[in-house]
Tab-separated table of C-alpha atoms in Angstrom:
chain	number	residue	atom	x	y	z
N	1	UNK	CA	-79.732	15.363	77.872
N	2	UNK	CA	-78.351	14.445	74.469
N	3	UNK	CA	-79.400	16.552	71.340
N	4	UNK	CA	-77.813	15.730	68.067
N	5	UNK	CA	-77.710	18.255	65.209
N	6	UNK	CA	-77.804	18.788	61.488
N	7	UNK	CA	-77.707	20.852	58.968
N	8	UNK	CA	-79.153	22.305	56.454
N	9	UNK	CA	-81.862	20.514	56.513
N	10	UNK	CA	-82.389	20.859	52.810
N	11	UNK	CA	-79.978	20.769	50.199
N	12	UNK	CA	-80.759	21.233	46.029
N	13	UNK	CA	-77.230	20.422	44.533
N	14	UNK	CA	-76.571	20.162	40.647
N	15	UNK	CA	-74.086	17.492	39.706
N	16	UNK	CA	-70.635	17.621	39.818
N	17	UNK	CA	-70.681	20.325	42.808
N	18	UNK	CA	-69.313	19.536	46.089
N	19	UNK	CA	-71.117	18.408	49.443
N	20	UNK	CA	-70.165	19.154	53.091
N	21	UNK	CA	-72.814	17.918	55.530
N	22	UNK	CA	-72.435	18.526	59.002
N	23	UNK	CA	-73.293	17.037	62.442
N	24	UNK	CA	-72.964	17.829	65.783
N	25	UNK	CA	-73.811	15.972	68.801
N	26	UNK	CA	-73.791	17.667	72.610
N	27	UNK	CA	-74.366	16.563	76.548
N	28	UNK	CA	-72.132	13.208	75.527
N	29	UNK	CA	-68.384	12.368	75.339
N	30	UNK	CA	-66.633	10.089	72.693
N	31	UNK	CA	-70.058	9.146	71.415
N	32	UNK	CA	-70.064	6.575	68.504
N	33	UNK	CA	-71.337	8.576	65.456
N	34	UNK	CA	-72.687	7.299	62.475
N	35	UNK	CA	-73.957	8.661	59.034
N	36	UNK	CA	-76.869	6.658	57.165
N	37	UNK	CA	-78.701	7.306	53.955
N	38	UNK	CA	-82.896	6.375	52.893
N	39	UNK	CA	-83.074	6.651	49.635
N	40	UNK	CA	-86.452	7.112	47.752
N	41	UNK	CA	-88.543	3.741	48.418
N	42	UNK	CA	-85.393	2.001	50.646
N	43	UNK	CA	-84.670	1.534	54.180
N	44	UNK	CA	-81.566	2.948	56.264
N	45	UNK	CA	-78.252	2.275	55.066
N	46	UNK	CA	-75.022	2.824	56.823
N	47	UNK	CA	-72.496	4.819	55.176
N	48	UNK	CA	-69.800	5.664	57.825
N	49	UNK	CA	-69.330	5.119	61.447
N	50	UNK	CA	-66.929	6.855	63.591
N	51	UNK	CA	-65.499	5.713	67.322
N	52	UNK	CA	-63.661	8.437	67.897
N	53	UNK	CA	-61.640	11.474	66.542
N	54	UNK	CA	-60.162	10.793	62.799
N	55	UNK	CA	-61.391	7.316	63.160
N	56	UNK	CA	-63.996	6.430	60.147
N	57	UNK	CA	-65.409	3.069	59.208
N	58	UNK	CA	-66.943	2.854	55.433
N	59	UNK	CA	-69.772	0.246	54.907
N	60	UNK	CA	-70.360	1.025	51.243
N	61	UNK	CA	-67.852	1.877	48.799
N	62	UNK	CA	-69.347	5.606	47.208
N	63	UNK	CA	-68.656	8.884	45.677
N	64	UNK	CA	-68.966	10.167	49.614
N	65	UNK	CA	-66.670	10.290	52.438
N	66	UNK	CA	-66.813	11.597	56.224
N	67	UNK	CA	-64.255	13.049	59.054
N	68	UNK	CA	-64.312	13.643	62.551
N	69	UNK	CA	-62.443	16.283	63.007
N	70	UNK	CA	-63.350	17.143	67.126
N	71	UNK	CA	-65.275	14.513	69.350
N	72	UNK	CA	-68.580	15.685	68.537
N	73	UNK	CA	-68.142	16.651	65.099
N	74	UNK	CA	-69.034	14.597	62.113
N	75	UNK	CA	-68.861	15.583	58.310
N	76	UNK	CA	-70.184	13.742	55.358
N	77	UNK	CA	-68.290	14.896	52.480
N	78	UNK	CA	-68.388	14.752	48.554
N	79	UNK	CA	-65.880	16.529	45.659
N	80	UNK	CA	-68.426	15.744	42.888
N	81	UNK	CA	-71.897	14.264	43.268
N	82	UNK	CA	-74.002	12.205	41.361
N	83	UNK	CA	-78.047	11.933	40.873
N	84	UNK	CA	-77.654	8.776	42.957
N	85	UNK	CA	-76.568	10.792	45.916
N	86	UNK	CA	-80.002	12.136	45.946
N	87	UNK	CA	-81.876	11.160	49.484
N	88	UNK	CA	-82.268	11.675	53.270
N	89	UNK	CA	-79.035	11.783	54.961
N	90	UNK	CA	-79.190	10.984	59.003
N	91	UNK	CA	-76.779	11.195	61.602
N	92	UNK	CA	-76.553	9.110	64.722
N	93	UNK	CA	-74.793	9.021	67.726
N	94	UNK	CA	-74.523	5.686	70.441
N	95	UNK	CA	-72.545	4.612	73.063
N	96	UNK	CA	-71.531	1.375	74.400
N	97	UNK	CA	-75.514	0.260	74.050
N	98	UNK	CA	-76.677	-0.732	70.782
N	99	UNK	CA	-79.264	2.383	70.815
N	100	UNK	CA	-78.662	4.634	68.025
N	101	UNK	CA	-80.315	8.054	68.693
N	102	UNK	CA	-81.039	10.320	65.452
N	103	UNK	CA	-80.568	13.793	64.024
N	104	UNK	CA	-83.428	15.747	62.164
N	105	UNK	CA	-81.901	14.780	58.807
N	106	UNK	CA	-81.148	16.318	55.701
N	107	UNK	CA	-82.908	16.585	52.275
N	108	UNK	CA	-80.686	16.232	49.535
N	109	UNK	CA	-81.776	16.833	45.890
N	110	UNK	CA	-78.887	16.288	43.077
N	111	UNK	CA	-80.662	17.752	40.004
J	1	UNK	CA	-77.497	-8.295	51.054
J	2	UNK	CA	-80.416	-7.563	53.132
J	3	UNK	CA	-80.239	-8.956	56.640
J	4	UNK	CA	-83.201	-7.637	58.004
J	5	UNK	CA	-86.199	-7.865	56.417
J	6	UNK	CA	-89.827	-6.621	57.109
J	7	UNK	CA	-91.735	-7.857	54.132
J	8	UNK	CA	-94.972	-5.931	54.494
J	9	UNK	CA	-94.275	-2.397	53.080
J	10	UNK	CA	-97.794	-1.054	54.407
J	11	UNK	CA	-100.302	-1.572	57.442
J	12	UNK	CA	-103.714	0.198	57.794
J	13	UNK	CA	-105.091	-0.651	61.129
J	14	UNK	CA	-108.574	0.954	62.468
J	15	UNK	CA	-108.068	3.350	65.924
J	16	UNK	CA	-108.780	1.419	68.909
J	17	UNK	CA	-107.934	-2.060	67.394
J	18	UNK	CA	-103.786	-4.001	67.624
J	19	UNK	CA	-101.245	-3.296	65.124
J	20	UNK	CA	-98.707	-5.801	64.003
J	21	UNK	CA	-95.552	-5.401	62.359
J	22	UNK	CA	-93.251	-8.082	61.696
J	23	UNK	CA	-89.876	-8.541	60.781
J	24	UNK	CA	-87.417	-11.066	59.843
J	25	UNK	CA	-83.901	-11.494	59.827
J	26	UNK	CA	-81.343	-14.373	58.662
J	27	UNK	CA	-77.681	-13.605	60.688
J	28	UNK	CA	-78.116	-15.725	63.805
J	29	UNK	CA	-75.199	-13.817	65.187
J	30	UNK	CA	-77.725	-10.339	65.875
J	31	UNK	CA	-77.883	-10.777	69.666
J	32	UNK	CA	-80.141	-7.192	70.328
J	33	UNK	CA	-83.111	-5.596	68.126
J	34	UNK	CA	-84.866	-2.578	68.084
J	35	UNK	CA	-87.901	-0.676	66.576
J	36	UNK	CA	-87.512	3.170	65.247
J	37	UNK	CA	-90.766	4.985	64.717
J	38	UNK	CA	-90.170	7.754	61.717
J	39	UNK	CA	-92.629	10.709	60.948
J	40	UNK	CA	-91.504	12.208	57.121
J	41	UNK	CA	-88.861	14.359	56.966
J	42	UNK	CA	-87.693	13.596	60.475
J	43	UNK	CA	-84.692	11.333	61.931
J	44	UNK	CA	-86.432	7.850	63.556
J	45	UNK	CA	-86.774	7.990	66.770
J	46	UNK	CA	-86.068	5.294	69.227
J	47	UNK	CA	-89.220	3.081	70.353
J	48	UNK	CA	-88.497	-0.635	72.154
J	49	UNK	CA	-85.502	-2.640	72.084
J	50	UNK	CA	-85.237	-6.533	73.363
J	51	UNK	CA	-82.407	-8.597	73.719
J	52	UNK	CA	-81.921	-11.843	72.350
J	53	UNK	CA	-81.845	-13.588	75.838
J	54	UNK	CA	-85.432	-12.757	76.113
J	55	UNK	CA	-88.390	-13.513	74.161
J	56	UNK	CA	-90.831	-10.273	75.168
J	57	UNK	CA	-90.507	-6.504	76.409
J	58	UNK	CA	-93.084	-4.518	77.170
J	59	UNK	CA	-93.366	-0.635	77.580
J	60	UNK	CA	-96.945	1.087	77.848
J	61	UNK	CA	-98.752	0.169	74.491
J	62	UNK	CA	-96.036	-0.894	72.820
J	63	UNK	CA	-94.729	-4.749	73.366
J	64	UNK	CA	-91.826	-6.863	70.867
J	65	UNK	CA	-91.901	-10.567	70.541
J	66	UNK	CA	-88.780	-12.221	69.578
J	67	UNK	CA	-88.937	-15.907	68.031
J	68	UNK	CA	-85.451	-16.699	67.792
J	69	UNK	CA	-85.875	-20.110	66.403
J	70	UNK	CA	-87.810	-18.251	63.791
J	71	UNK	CA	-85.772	-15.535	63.560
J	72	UNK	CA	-88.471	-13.799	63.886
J	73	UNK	CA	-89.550	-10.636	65.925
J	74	UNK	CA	-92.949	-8.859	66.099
J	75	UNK	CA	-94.438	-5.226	67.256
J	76	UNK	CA	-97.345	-4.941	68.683
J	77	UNK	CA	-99.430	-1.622	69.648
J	78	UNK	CA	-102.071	-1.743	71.332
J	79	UNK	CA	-104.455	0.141	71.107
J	80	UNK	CA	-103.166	1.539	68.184
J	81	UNK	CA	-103.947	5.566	67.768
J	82	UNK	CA	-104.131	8.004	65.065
J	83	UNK	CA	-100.605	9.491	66.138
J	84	UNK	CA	-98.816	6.154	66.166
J	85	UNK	CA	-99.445	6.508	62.008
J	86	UNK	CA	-95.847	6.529	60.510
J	87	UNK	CA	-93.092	4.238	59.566
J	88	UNK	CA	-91.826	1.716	61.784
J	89	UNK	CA	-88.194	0.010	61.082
J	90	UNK	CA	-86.536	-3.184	62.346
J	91	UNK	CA	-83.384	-2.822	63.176
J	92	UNK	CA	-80.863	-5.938	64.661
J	93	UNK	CA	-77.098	-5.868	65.620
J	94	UNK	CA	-74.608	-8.113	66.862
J	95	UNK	CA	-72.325	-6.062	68.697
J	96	UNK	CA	-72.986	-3.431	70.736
J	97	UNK	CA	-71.709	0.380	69.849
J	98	UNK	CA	-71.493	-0.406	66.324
J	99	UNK	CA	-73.996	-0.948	63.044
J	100	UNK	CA	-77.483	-1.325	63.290
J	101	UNK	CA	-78.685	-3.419	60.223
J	102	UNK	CA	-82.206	-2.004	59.262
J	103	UNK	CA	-84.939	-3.297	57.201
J	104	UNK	CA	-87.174	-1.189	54.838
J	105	UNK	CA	-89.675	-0.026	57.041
J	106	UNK	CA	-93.797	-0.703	56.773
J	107	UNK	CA	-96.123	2.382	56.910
J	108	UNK	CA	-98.441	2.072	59.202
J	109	UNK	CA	-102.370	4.286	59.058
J	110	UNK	CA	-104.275	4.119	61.534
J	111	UNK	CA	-107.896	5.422	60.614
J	112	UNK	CA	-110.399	6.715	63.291
């Protein structure tokens, strides 16, 4: 079976520091992986999706960025974050189906 | 721009009785939708999908309606149960393998 994995799963961050989020996904090959945010109050909303290694696809132009560096590796990245980062961060992995299957999450706090 | 759009942020529903969440969208290219069920501080988990080339799926308690003239889609649970309180989101895409588009979620409570 599929598990998907994140961590931490709670972050407090001041601003200006840097972020490294990571994600790993096993029992799958050359899965689709995504990375979405929920902020306070607001649905899901895409940042990055991936296809395959070093591939990334940005839906929202941010302070954040991702890699893939190995097939089932994903990283959501910042060099300086803001208070807006604050918020739940999810990974997701899919295949060829449109169903997206989710990781724990992670709480991050930007004080 | 939100595409998806479930326009009741809350739902209380007494234990035994049907729960329905709705949700809208406005790209008539989304050919396959979905529902995620989230508990806080936990990813969404996967619930019912349908495909646009059908108007109803059903699995145990849990059936979606799809109104594509409306562009319109529906959850129902019945009978709903204490556990099924969380927040349920919408979610639509139009090609397979790549973004889901979700809407905000509604909160359901169910109350014994």
């Amino acid at each position: 079976s599929q598990t998907i994995h994140q961590w931490p799963a709670t972050l407090v961050q001041p601003v200006g520091s840097p972020l490294s989020l990571e994600c790993t996904v096993e029992g799958t090959s050359n899965p689709n992986l995504y990375w979405y945010r929920q902020a306070a109050g607001r649905g899901l909303q895409l940042l990055f999706y991936s296809v395959g290694i070093g591939q990334i696809s940005s839906e929202v132009p941010q302070n954040l960025s991702a890699s893939r560096p190995q097939d089932r590796q994903f990283i959501l990245s910042s060099k300086k974050l803001l208070l807006s980062d604050s918020g739940f961060y999810l990974c997701a992995h899919g295949s060829i189906s449109y169903e997206q299957y989710f990781g724990p999450g992670t709480r991050l706090t930007v004080t | 721009d939100q595409q998806v759009k479930q326009n009741s942020p809350s739902l209380s529903v007494q234990e035994g009785r049907i729960s329905i969440l709705n949700c809208d969208y406005t790209n008539s290219m989304f050919d396959y939708f979905l529902w995620y069920k989230k508990y806080p501080a936990e990813g969404p988990t996967f619930l019912i999908s349908i495909s646009s080339i059908k108007d109803k799926n059903e699995d145990g308690r849990f059936t979606v309606f799809l109104n594509k003239s409306a562009k319109h889609l529906s959850l129902h649970i019945v009978p709903s149960q204490p556990g099924d309180s969380a927040v349920y989101f919408c979610a639509a895409s139009g090609n397979s393998g790549y973004a889901l588009n979700f809407g905000k979620g509604t909160s359901l409570l169910v109350t014994p």
